[in-house]
GROMACS .gro file of C-alpha atoms in nm:
model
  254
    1UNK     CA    1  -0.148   1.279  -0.791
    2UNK     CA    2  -0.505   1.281  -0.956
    3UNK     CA    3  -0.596   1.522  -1.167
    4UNK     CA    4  -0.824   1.670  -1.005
    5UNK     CA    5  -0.868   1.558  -0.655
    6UNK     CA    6  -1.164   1.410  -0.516
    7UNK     CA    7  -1.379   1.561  -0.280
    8UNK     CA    8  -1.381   1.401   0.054
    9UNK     CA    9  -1.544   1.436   0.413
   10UNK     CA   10  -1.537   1.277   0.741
   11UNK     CA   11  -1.863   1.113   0.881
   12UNK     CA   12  -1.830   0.988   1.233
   13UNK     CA   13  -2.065   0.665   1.335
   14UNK     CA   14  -1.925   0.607   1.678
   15UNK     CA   15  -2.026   0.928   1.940
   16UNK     CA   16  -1.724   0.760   2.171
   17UNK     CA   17  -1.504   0.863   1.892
   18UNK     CA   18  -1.610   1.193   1.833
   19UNK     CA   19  -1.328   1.385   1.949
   20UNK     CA   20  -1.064   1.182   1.778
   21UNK     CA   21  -1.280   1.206   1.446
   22UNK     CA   22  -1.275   1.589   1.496
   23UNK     CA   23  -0.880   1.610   1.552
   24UNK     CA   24  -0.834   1.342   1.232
   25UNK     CA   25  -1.078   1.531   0.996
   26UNK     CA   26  -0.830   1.859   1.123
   27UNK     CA   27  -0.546   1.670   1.051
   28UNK     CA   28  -0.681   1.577   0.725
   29UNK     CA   29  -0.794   1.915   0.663
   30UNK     CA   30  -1.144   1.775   0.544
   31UNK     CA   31  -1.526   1.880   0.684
   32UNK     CA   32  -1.717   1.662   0.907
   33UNK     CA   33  -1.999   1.597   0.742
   34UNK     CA   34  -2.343   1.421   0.863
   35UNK     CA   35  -2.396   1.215   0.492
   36UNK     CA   36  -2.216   1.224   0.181
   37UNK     CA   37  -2.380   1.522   0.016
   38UNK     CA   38  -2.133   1.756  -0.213
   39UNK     CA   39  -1.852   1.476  -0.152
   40UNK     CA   40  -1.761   1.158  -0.374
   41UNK     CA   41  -1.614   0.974  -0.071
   42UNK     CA   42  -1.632   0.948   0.249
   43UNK     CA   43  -1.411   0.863   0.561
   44UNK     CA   44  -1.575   0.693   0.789
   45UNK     CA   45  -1.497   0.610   1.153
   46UNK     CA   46  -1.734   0.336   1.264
   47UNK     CA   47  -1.732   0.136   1.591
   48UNK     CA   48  -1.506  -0.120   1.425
   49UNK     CA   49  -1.215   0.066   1.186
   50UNK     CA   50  -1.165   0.328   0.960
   51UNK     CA   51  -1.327   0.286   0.607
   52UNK     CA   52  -1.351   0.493   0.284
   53UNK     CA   53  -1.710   0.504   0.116
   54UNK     CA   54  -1.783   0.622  -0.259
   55UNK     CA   55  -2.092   0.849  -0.244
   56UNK     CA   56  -2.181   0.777  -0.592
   57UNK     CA   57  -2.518   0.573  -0.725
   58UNK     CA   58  -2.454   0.223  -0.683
   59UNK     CA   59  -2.111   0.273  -0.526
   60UNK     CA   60  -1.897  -0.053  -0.447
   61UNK     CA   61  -1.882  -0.134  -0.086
   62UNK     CA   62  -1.650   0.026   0.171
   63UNK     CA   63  -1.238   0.037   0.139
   64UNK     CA   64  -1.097  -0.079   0.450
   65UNK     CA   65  -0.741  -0.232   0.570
   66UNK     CA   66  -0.781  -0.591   0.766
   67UNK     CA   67  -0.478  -0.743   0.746
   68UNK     CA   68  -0.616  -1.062   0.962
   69UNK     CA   69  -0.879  -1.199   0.703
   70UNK     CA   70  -0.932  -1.275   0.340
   71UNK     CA   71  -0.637  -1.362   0.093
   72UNK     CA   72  -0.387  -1.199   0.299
   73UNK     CA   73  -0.479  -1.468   0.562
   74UNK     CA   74  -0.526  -1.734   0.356
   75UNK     CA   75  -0.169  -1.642   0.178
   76UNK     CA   76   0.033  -1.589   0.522
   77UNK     CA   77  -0.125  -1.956   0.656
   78UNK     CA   78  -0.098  -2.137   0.270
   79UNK     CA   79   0.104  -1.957   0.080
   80UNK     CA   80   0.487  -2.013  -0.067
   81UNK     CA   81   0.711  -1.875   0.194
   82UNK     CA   82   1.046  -1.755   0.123
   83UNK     CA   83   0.955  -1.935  -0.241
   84UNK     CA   84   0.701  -1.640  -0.333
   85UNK     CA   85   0.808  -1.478  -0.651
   86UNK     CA   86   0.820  -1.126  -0.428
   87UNK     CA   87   1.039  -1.303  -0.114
   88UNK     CA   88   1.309  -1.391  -0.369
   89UNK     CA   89   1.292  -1.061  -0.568
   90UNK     CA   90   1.378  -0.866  -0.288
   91UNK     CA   91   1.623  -1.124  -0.210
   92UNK     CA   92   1.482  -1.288   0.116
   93UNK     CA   93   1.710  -1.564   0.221
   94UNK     CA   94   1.706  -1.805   0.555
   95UNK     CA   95   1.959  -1.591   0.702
   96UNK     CA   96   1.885  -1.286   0.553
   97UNK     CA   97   1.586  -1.036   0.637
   98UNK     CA   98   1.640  -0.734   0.408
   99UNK     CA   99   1.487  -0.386   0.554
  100UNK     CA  100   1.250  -0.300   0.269
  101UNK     CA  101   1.094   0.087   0.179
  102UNK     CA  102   0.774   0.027   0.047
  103UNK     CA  103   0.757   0.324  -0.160
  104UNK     CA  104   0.433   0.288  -0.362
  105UNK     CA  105   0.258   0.107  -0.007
  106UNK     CA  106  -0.082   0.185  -0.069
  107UNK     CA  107  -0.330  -0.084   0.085
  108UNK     CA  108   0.000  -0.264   0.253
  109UNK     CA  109  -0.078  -0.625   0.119
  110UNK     CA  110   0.320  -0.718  -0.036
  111UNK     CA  111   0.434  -0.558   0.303
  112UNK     CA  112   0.262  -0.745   0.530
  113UNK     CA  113   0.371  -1.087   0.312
  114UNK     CA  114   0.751  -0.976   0.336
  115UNK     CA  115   0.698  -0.831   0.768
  116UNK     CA  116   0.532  -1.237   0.788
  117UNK     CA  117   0.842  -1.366   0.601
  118UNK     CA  118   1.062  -1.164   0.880
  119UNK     CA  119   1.167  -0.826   0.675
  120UNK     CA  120   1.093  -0.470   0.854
  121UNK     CA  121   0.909  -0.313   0.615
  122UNK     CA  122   0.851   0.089   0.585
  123UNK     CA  123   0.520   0.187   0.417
  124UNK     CA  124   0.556   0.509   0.256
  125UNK     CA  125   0.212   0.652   0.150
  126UNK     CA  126   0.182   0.973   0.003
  127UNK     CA  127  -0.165   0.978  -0.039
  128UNK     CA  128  -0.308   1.111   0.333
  129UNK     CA  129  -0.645   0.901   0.333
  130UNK     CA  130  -0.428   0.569   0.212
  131UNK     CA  131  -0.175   0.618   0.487
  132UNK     CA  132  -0.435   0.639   0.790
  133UNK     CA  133  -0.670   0.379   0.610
  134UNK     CA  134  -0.278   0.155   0.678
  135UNK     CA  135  -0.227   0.293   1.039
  136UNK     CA  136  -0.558   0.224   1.129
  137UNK     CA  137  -0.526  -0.159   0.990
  138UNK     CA  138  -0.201  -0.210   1.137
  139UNK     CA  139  -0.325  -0.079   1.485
  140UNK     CA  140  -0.587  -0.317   1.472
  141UNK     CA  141  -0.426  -0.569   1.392
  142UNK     CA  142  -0.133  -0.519   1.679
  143UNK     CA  143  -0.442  -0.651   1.894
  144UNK     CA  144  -0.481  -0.981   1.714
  145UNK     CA  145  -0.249  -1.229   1.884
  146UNK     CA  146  -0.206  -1.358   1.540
  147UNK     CA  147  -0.070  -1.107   1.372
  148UNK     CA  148   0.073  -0.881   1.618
  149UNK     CA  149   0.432  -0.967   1.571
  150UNK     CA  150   0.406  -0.910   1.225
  151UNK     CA  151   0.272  -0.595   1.185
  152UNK     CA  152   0.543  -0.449   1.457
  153UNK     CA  153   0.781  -0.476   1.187
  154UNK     CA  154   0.562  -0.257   1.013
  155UNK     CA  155   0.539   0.117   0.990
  156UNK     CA  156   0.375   0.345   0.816
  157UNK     CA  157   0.500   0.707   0.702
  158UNK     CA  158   0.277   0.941   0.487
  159UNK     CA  159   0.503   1.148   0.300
  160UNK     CA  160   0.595   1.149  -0.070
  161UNK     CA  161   0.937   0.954  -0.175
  162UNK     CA  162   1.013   1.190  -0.419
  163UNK     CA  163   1.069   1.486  -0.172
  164UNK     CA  164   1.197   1.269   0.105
  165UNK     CA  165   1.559   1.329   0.260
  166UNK     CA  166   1.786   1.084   0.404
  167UNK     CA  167   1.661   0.760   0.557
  168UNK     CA  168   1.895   0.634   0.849
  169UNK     CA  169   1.896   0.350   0.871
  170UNK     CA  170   1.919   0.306   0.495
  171UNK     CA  171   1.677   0.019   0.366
  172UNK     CA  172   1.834  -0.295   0.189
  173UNK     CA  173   1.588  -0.280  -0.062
  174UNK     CA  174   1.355  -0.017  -0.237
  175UNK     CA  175   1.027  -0.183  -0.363
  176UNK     CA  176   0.785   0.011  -0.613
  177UNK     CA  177   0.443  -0.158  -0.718
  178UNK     CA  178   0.359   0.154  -0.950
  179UNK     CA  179  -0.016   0.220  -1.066
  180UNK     CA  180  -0.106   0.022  -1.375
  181UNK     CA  181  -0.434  -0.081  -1.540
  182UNK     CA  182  -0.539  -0.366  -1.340
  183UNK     CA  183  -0.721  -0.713  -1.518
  184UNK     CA  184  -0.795  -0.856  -1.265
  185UNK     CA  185  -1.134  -1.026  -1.269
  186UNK     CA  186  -1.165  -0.975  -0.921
  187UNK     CA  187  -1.456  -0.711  -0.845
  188UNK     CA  188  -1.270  -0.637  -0.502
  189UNK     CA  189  -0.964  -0.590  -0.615
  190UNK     CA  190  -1.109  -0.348  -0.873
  191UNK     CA  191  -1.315  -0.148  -0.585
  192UNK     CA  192  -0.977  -0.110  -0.420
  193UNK     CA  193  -0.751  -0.053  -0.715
  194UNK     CA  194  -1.033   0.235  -0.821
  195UNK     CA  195  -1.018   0.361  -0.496
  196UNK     CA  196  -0.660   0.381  -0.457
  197UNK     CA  197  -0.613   0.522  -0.793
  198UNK     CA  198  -0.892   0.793  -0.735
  199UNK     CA  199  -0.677   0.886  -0.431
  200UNK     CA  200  -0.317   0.834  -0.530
  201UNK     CA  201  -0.343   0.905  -0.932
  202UNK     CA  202  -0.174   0.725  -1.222
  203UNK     CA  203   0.161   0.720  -1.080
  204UNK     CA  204   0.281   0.950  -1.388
  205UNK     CA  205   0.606   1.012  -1.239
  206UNK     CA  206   0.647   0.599  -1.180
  207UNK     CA  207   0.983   0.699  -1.357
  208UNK     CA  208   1.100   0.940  -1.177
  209UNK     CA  209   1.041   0.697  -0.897
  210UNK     CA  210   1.255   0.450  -1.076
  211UNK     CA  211   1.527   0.681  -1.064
  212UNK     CA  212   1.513   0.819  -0.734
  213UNK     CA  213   1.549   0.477  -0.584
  214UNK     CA  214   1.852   0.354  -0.813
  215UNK     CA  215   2.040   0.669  -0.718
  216UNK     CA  216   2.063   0.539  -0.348
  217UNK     CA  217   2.407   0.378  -0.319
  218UNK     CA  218   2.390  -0.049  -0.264
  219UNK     CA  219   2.065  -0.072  -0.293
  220UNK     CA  220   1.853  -0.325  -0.461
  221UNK     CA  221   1.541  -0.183  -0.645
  222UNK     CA  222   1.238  -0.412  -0.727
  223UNK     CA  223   0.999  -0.300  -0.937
  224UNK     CA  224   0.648  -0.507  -0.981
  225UNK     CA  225   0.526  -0.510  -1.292
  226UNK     CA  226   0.213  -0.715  -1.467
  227UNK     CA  227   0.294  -0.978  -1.711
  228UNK     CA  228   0.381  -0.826  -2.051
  229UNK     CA  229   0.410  -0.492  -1.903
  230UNK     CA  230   0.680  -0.238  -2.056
  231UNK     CA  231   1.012  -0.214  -1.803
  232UNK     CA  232   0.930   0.101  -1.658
  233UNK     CA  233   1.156   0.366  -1.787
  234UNK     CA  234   1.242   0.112  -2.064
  235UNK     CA  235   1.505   0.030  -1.847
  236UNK     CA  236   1.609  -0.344  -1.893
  237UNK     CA  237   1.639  -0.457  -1.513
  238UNK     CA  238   1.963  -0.684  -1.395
  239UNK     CA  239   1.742  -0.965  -1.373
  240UNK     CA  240   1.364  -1.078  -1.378
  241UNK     CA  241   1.190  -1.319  -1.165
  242UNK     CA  242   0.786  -1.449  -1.194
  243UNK     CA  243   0.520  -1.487  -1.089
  244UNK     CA  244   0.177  -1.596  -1.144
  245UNK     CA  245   0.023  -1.248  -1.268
  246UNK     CA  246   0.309  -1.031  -1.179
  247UNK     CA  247   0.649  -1.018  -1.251
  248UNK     CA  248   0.954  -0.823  -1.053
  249UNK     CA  249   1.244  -0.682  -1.238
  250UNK     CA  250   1.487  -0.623  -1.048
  251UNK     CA  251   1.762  -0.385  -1.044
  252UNK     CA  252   2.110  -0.473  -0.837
  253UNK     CA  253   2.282  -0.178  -0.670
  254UNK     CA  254   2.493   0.001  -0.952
   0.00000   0.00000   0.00000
């Protein structure tokens, strides 16, 4: 988690949704606020979704999850398939549909690839804000005709991996896309990776992650990595396959 956590409030722009801002700012166990004074972000519930705001001087836009526009639709209409570097590393096949954890889900873009490519996917979020940023964008997007039969093999759980008991049924696979400096050039993908990692934190215990998921018995652990990257752990994966920016070691059930 971050070091120190950021300070965040609820601002509700839609009156219809008052009472279900009041209960989710409860939930939350953050103050409804009426601007972003004394806070450096901001959840917002507008007319349209659920977004998160910096408060800062010449803040980036708003953080939202949309899972019907953008790349992600342009990738799920154009993109490789079952040939993606990530469909093959967690071992996608035509007659095989692994169940996947998500461990490290935060804004739910490789999930919603491998739930288009057929795999039920389980988002596990441990950062509160993240996970209802998620439920909110898959709950939209279960109304688009487009994309509802994808994101129904989604769901979401906000809880932290590392404290979690038994999952029945067991996944197939375990995927971790730990926090790492990010190159993109991309000035989204920076708002969102800054945003995330404001929320979420380094990912300092990435390791213990890495070991938590290769003690579950047959399971095969992927681990996204950038190109050049250390192995996390230094632990030399069973096999390695890449992609354009990313690579995936992976690591076979022991």
């Amino acid at each position: 988690m971050p070091e120190t956590a950021p300070q965040i409030a609820l601002i509700c722009e839609n009156e219809q949704n008052r009472d279900l801002a009041e209960k989710l700012a409860a939930r939350l166990a953050i103050p409804v606020r009426q601007d972003g004074e004394d806070c450096d972000y901001l959840l917002a519930v507008t007319p349209d979704r659920l977004e998160v705001r910096h408060t800062g001087a010449q803040s980036p836009g708003p953080v939202f999850v949309d899972f019907t526009i953008g790349a992600l639709r342009y990738r799920r209409q154009f993109g490789g398939g079952r040939k993606e570097a990530l469909a093959r590393a967690v071992g996608l096949k035509a007659n095989r549909c692994p169940f996947v954890l998500d461990a490290t889900a935060g804004l739910g873009r490789d999930s919603f690839i491998l739930a288009s490519l057929g795999c039920r996917v389980l988002l596990v979020e441990r950062s509160a804000i993240v996970a209802v940023l998620l439920a909110d964008g898959l709950a939209r997007a279960g109304r688009n005709p487009e994309v509802a039969g994808i994101v129904a093999r989604m769901t979401v759980m906000q809880a932290d991996c590392l404290t979690m008991g038994h999952l029945e049924p067991a996944p197939d696979v375990i995927y971790l896309d730990p926090m790492y400096p990010h190159r993109s050039k991309s000035a989204l993908v920076k708002k969102e990776m800054r945003l995330v990692r404001a929320l979420v934190g380094d990912d300092s215990d990435a390791g213990l992650l890495l070991d938590w998921a290769r003690g579950h018995h047959g399971v095969r652990v992927v681990v996204k990595r950038p190109q050049g990257a250390p192995h996390l752990n230094n632990s030399k994966p069973s096999t390695v396959i890449s992609g354009k920016n990313s690579r995936f070691d992976i690591y076979l059930p022991r």
